[in-house]
Short mmCIF file of C-alpha atoms and ligand atoms in Angstrom, two decimals:
data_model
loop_
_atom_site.label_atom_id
_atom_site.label_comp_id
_atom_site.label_asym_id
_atom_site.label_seq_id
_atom_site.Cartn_x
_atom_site.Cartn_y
_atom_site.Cartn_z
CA UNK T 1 0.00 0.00 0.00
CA UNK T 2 1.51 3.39 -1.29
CA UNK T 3 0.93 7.10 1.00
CA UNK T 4 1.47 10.04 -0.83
CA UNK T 5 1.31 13.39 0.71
CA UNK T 6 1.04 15.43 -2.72
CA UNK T 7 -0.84 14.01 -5.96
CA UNK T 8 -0.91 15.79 -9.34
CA UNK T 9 -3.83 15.01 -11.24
CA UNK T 10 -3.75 16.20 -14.90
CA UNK T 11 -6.58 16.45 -16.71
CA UNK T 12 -8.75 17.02 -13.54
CA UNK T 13 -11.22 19.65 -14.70
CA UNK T 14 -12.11 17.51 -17.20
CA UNK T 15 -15.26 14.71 -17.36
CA UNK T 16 -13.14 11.74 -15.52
CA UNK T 17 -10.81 13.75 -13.84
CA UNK T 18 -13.37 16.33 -11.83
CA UNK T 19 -14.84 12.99 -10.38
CA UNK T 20 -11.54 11.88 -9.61
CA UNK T 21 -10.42 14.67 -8.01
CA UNK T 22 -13.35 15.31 -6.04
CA UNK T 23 -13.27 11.96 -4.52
CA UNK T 24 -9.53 12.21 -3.97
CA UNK T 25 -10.39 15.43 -2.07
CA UNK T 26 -12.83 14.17 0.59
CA UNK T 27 -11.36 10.67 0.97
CA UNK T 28 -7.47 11.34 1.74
CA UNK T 29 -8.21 15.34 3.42
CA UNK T 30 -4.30 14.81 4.71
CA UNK T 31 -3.16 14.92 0.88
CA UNK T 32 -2.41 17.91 -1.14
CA UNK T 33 -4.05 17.45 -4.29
CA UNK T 34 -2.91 19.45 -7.33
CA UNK T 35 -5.15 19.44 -10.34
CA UNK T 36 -3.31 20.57 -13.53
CA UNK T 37 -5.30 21.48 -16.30
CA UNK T 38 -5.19 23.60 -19.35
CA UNK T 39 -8.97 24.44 -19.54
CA UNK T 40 -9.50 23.50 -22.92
CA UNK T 41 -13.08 23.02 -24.58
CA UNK T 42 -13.68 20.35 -22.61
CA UNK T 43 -11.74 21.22 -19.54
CA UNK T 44 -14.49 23.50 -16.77
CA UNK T 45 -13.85 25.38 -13.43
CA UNK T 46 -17.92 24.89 -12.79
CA UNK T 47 -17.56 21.30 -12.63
CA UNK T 48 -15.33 21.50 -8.96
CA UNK T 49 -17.19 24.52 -7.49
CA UNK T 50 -18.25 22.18 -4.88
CA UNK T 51 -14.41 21.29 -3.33
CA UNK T 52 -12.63 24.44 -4.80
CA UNK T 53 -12.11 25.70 -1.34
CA UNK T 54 -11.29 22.51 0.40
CA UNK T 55 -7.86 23.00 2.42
CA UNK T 56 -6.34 20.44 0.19
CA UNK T 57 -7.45 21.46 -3.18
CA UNK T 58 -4.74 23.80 -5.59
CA UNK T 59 -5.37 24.42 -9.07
CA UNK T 60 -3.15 25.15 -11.72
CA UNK T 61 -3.71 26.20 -15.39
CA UNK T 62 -1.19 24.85 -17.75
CA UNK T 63 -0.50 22.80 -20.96
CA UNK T 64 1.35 19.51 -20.54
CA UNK T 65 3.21 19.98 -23.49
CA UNK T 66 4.70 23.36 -22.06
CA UNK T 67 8.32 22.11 -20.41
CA UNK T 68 8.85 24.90 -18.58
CA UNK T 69 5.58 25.46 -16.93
CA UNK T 70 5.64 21.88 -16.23
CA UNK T 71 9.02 21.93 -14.81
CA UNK T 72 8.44 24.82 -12.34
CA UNK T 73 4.67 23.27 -11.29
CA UNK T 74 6.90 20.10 -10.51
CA UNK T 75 9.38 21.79 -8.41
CA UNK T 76 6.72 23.90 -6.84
CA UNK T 77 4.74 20.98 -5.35
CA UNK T 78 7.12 18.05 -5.58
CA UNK T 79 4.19 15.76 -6.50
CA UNK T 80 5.07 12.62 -5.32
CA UNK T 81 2.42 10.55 -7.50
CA UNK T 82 1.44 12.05 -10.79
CA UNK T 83 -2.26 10.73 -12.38
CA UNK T 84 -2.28 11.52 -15.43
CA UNK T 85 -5.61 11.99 -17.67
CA UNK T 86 -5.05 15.44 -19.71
CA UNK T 87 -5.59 14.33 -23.27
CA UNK T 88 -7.36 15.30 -26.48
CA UNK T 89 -10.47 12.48 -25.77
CA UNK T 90 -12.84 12.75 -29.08
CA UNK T 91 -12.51 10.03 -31.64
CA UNK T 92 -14.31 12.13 -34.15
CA UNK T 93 -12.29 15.20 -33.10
CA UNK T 94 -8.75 13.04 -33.61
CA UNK T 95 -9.96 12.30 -37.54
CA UNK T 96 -10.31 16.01 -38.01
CA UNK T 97 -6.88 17.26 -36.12
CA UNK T 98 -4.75 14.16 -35.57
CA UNK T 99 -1.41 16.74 -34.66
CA UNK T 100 -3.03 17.99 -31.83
CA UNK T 101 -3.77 14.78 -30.15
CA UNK T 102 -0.28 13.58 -31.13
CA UNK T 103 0.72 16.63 -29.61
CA UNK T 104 -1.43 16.48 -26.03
CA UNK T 105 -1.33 12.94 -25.63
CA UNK T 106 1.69 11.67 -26.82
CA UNK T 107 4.26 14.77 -26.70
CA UNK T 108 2.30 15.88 -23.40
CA UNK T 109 3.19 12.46 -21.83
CA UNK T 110 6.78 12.52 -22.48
CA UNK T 111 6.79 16.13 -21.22
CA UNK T 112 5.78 14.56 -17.54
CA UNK T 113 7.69 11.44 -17.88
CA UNK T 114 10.90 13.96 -18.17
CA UNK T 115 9.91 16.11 -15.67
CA UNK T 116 9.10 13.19 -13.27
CA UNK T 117 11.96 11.99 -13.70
CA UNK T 118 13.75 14.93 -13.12
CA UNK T 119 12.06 15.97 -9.72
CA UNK T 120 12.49 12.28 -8.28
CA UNK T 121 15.98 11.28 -9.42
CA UNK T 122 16.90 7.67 -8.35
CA UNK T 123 14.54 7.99 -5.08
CA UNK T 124 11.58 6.04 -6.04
CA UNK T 125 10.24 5.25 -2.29
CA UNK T 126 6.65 5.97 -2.60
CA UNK T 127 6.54 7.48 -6.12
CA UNK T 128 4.55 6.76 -9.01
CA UNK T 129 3.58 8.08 -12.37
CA UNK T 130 -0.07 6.99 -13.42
CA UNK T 131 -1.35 6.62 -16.96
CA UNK T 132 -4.47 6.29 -17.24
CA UNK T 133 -5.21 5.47 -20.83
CA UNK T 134 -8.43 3.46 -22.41
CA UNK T 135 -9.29 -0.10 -23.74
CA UNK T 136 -9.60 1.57 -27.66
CA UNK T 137 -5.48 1.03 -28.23
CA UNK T 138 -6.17 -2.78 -28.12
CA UNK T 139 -8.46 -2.15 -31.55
CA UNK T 140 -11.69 -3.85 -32.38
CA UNK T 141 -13.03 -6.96 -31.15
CA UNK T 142 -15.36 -9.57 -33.61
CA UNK T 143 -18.33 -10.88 -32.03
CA UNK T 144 -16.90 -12.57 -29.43
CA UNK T 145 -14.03 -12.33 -27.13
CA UNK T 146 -12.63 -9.49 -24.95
CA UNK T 147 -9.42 -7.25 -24.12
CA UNK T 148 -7.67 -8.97 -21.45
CA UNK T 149 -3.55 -7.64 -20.65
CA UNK T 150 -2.21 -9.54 -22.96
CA UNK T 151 -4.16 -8.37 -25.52
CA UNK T 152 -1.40 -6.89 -28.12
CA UNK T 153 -2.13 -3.10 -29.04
CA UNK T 154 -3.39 -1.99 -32.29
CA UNK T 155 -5.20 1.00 -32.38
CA UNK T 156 -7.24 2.60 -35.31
CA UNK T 157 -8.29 5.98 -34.89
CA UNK T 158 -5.59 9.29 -34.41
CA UNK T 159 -6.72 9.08 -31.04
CA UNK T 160 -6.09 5.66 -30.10
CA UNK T 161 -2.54 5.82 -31.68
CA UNK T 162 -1.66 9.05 -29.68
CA UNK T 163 -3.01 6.97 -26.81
CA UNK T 164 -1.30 4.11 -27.73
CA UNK T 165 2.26 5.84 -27.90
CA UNK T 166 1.82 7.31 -24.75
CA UNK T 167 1.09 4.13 -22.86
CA UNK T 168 4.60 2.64 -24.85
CA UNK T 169 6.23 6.04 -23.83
CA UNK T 170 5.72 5.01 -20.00
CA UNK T 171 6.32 1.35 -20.49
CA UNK T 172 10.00 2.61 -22.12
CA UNK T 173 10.64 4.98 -18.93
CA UNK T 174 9.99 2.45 -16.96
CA UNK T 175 12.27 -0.55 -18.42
CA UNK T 176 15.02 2.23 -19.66
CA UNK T 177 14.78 4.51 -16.19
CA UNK T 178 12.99 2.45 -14.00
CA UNK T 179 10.43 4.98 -13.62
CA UNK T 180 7.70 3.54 -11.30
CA UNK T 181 4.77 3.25 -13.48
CA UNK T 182 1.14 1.45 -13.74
CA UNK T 183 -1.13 2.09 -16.97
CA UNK T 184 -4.75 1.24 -16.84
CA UNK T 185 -6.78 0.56 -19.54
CA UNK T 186 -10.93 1.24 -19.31
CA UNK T 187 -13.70 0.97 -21.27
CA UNK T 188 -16.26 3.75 -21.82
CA UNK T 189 -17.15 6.12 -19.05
CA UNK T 190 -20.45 7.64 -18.62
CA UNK T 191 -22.54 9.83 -15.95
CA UNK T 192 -22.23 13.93 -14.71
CA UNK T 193 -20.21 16.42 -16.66
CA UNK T 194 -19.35 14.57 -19.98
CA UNK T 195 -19.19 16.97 -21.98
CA UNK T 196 -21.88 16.48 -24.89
CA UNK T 197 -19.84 15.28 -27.69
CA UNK T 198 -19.45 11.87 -26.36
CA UNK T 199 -22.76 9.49 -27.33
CA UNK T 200 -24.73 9.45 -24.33
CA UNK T 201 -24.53 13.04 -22.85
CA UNK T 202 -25.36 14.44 -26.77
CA UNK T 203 -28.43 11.97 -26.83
CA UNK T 204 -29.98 13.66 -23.65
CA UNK T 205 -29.50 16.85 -24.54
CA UNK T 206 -30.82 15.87 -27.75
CA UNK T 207 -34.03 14.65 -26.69
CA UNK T 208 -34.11 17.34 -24.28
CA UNK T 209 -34.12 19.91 -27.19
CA UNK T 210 -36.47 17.45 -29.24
CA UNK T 211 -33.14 17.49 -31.68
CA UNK T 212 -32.36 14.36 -34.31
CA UNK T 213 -30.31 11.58 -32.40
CA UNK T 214 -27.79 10.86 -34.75
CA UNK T 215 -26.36 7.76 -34.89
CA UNK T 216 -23.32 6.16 -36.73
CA UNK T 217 -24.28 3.52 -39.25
CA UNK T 218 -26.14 0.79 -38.46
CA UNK T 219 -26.38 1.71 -34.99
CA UNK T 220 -24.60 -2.18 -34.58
CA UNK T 221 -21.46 -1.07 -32.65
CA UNK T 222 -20.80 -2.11 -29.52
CA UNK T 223 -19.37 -0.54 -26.03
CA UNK T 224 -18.84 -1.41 -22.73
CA UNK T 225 -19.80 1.26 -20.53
CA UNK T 226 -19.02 1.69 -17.28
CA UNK T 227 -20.01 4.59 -14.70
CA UNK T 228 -17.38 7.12 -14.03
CA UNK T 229 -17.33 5.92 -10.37
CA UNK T 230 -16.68 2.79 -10.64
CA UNK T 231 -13.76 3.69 -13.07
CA UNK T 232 -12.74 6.66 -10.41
CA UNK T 233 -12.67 3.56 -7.49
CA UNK T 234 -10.37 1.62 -9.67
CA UNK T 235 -7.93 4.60 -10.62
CA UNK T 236 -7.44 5.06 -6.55
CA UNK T 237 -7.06 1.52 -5.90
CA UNK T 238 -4.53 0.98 -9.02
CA UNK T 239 -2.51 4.26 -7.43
CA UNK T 240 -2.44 3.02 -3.86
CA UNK T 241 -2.05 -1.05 -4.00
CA UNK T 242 -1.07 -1.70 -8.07
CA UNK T 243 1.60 -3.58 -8.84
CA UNK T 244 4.59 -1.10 -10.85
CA UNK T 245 5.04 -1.79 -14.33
CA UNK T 246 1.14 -3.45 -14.53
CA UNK T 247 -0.87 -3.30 -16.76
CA UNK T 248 -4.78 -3.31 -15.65
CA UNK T 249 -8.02 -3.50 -17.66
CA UNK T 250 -11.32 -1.89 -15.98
CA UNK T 251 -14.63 -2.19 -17.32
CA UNK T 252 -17.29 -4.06 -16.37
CA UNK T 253 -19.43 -6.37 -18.25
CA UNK T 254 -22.09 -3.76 -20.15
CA UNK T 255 -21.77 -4.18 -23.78
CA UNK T 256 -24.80 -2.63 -25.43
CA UNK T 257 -25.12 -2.09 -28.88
CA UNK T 258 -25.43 1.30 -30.23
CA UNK T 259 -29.51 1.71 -31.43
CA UNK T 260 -29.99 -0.44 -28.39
CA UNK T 261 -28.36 1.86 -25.69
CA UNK T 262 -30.24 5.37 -27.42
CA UNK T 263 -33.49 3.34 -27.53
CA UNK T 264 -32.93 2.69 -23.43
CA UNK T 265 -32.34 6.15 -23.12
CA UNK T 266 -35.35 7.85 -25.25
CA UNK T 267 -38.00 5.52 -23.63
CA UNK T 268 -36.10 6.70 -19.92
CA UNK T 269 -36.38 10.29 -21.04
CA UNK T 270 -39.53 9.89 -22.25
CA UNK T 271 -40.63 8.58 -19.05
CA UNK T 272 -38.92 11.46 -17.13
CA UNK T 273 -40.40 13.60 -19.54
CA UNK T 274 -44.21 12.64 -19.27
CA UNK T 275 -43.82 12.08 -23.11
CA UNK T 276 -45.90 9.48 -24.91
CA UNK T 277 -44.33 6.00 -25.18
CA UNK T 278 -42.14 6.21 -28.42
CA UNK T 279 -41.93 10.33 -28.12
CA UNK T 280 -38.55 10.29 -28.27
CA UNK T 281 -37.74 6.88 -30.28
CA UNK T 282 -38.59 8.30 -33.52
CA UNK T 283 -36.27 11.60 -33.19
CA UNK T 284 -33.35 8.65 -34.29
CA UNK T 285 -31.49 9.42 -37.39
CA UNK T 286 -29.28 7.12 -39.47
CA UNK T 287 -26.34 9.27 -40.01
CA UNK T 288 -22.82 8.76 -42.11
CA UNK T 289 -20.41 6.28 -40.17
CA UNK T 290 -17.69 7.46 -38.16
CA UNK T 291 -14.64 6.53 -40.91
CA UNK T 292 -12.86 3.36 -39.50
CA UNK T 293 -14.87 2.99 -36.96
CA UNK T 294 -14.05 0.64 -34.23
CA UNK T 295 -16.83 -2.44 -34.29
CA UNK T 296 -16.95 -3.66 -30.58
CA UNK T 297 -14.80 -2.73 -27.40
CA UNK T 298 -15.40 -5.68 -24.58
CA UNK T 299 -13.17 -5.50 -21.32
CA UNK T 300 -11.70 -8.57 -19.35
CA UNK T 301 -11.78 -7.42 -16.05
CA UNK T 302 -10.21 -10.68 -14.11
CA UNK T 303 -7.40 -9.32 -13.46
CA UNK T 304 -8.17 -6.58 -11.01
CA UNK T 305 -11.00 -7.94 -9.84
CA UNK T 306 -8.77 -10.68 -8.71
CA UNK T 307 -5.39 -8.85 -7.87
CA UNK T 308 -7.02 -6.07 -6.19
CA UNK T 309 -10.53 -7.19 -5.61
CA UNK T 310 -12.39 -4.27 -7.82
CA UNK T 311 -15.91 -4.77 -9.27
CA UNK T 312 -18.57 -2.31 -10.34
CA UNK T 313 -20.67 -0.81 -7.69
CA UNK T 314 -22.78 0.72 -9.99
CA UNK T 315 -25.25 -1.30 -12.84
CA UNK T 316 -25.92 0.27 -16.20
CA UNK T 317 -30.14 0.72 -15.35
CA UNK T 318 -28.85 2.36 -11.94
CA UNK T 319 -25.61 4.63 -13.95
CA UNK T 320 -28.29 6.02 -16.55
CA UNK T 321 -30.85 7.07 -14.13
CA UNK T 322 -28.33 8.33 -11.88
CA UNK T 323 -26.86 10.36 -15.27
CA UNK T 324 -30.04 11.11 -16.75
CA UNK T 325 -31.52 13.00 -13.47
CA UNK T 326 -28.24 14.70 -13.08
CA UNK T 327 -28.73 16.19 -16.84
CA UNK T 328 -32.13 16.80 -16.10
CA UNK T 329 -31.15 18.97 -13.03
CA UNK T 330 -28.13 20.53 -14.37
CA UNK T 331 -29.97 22.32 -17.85
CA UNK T 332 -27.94 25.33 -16.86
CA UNK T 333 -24.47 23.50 -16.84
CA UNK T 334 -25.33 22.12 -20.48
CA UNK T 335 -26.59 25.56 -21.81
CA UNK T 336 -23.19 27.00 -21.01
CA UNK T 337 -20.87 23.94 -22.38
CA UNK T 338 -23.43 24.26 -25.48
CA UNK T 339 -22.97 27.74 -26.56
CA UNK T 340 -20.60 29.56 -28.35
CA UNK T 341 -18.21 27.09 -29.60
CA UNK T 342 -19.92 23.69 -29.18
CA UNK T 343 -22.89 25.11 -31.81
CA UNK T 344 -19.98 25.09 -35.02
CA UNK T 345 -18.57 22.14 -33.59
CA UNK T 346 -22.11 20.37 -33.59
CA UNK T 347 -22.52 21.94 -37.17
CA UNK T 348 -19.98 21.33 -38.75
CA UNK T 349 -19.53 17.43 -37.16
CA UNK T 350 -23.25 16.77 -38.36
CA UNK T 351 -23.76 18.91 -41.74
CA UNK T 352 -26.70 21.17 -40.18
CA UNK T 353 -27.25 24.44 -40.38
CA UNK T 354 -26.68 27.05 -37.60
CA UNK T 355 -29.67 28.47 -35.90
P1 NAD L 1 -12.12 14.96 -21.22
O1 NAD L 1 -11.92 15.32 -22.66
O2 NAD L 1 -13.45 15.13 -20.61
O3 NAD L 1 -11.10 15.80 -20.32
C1 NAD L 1 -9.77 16.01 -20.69
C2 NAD L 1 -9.18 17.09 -19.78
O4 NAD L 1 -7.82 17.28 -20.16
C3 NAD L 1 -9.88 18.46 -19.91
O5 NAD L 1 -10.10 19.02 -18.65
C4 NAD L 1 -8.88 19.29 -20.71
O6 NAD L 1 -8.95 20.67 -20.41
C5 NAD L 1 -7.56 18.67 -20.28
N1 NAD L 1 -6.51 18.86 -21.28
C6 NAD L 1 -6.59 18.62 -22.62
N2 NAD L 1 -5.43 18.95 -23.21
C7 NAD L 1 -4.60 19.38 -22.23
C8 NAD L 1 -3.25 19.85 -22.22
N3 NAD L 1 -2.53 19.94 -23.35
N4 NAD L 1 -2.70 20.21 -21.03
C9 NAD L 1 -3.42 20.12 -19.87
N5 NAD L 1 -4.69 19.72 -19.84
C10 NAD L 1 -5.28 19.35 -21.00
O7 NAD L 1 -11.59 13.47 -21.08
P2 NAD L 1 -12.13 12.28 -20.16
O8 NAD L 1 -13.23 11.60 -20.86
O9 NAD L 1 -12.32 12.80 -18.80
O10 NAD L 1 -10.85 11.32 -20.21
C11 NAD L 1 -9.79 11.49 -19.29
C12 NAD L 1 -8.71 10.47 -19.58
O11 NAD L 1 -9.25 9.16 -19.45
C13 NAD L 1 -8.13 10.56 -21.00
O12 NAD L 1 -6.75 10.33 -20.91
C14 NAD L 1 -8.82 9.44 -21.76
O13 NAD L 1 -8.00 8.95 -22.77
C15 NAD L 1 -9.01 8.42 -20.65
N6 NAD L 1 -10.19 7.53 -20.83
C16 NAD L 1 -11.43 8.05 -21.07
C17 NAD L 1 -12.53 7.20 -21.17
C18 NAD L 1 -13.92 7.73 -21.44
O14 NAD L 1 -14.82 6.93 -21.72
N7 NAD L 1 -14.17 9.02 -21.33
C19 NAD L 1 -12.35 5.82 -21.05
C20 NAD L 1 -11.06 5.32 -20.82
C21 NAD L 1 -9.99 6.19 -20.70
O1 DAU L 2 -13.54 3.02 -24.93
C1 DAU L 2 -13.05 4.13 -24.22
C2 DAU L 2 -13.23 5.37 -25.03
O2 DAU L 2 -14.62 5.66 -25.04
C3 DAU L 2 -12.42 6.55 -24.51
O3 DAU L 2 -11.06 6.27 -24.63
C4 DAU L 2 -12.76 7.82 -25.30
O4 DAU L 2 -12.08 8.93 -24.75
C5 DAU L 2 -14.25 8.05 -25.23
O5 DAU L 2 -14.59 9.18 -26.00
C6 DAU L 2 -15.01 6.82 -25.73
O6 DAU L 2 -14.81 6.64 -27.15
P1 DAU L 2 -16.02 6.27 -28.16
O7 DAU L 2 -15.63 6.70 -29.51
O8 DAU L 2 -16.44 4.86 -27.97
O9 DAU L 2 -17.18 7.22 -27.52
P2 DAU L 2 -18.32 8.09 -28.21
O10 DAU L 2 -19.23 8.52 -27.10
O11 DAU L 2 -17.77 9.14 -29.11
O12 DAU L 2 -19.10 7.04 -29.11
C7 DAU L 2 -19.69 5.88 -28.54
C8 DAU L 2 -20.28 5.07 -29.68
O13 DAU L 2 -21.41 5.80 -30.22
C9 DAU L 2 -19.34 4.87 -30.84
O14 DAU L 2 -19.56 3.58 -31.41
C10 DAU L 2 -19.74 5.94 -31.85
C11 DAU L 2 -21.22 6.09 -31.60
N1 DAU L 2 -21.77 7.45 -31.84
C12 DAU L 2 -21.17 8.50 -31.23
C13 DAU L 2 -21.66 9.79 -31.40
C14 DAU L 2 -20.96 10.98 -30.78
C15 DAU L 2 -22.93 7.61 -32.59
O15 DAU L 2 -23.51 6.64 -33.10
N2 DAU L 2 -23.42 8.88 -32.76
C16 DAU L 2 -22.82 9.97 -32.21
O16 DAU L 2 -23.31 11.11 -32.45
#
């Protein structure tokens, strides 16, 4: 079992990493916790408001890539674990911009390796650098089968590459250097504060603005998705009791197909909504595949489950009311992340014209 007194979290204003902080915040109040972020599109202040004033809560605005900001933040709080989730995150946004994501999440990654080296030196005692990367490097599964560790990487999309290199980055620092380092690898998050590019938050916002629910293909692709804090309860366990130089897949048995998982949701807003049965089914729309799109993502999770005795708290009826109240309560938080730039984004992603 590892004690830190300072962790960095990057990343930590973002969807994952405000629910990770926030939970780092209240459960360990004796450690500093230092969330590095560089407030990007996706990146908000308003999702924290709640612990922004805890005693062990520090912010910091910078980009990862940036080797002298990152170099003074080190030496300024002499982090002695580093989480790292600050990356570009959008599949659809990687096939439009693939530099920047190379730049953010692989460049960005090397950036910290350096400077965690540098800060640490040869004393390892209690250290550890954290990547915290996602099951879409390991490529696309067939019908059956899943991503277990063993699984050999071969990602598709700009994204999953940039991922991809990072995660070989760390595993080189750590057989070259000996850097102490643990990568996990999780399927697809949902609940509060996604940000409503991402499948499930854009559907309810959809339906909430009686919008067309686009959806790729067929609507025959298939995720396993997993609430955000069951994935959060993994990252601390992995940081405090997993093994250095591990690898660890987290997900948690919930593979729903596309059409399957928006149908769920319409007929729950609907019911929310005091809409007619089938209100909300037919606002579906059949829309262009995402190019090279990834078929079916299914996570092992034996491994910590067994090394480290993780499962899901959290089932996927339970996650999506949870998720879908939260959205329902929170119309302000969406109205912000949805103006200004998210309306070209949405336009531009889905050929429709700006109102
Ligand atoms: P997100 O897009 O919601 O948040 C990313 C955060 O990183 C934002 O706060 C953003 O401002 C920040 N950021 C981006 N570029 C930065 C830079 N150059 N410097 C500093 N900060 C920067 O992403 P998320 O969904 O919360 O994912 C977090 C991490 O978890 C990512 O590394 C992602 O690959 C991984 N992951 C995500 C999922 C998922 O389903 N969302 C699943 C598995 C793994
Ligand atoms: O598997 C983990 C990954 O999950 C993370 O690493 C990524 O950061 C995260 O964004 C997520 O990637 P996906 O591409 O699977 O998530 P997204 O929500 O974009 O899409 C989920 C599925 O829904 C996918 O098959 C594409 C499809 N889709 C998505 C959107 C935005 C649609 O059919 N219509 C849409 O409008």
């Amino acid at each position: 079992m590892r004690a830190f007194q300072t962790i960095l979290v990057t990343g930590g204003a973002g969807f994952i990493g405000n629910h990770l902080v926030r939970h780092l915040v209240k459960r360990y109040p004796e450690v500093q916790i230092v969330n590095l972020d560089k407030l990007t599109y996706a990146g908000n202040l308003e999702n924290l408001r709640d612990i922004e004033s805890s005693a062990n809560y520090t912010f910091v605005k910078a980009c990862i890539t940036d080797e002298e900001a990152i170099k003074g933040i080190f030496s300024q709080y002499k982090p002695d674990a580093i989480i790292h989730l600050a990356a570009e995150s959008h599949v659809d946004r990687s096939i439009h911009s693939p530099l920047e994501f190379v730049m953010t999440n692989t460049v960005g990654t090397v950036n910290l390796l350096n400077q965690a080296r540098l800060l640490w030196g040869d004393d390892f005692d209690n250290k550890l650098f954290y990547q915290v990367s996602t099951d879409e490097v390991f490529g696309s599964l067939g019908p059956s089968g899943f991503f277990n560790e063993d699984t050999p990487y071969d990602p598709r999309s700009p994204y999953s590459a940039s991922k991809a290199s990072a995660d070989h980055l760390v595993s080189a620092y750590r057989h070259t250097f000996g850097l102490p380092t643990v990568i996990s690898n999780c399927s697809n998050n949902y609940g509060p504060y996604q940000f409503p590019e991402k499948l499930i938050p854009l559907v309810l916002n959809n339906i909430r603005n009686e919008k067309p629910l686009p959806v790729y293909g067929d609507g025959s692709n298939v995720r396993d998705w997993l609430y955000v804090v069951d994935h959060v309860l993994a990252i601390d366990l992995i940081a405090h009791q997993g093994a250095l130089g591990e690898t660890y897949n987290v997900g948690g048995h919930n593979e729903h197909r596309n059409l399957e998982l928006v149908e769920i949701m319409c007929d729950l807003m609907d019911e929310r909504l005091g809409n007619d049965v089938g209100t909300s089914r037919n606002l579906i729309e059949f829309v262009r595949d995402r190019p090279g799109h990834d078929h079916r993502y299914a996570i092992d999770p034996a491994k910590i489950e067994h090394d480290l005795g993780w499962t899901p708290t959290i089932n996927i009826n339970e996650g999506l009311s949870l998720t879908i109240d939260w959205y329902l309560e929170n119309n302000l938080w969406l109205e912000n992340v949805t103006s200004g730039a998210y309306k070209s984004y949405y336009a531009q992603m889905y050929n429709v014209v700006e109102k």
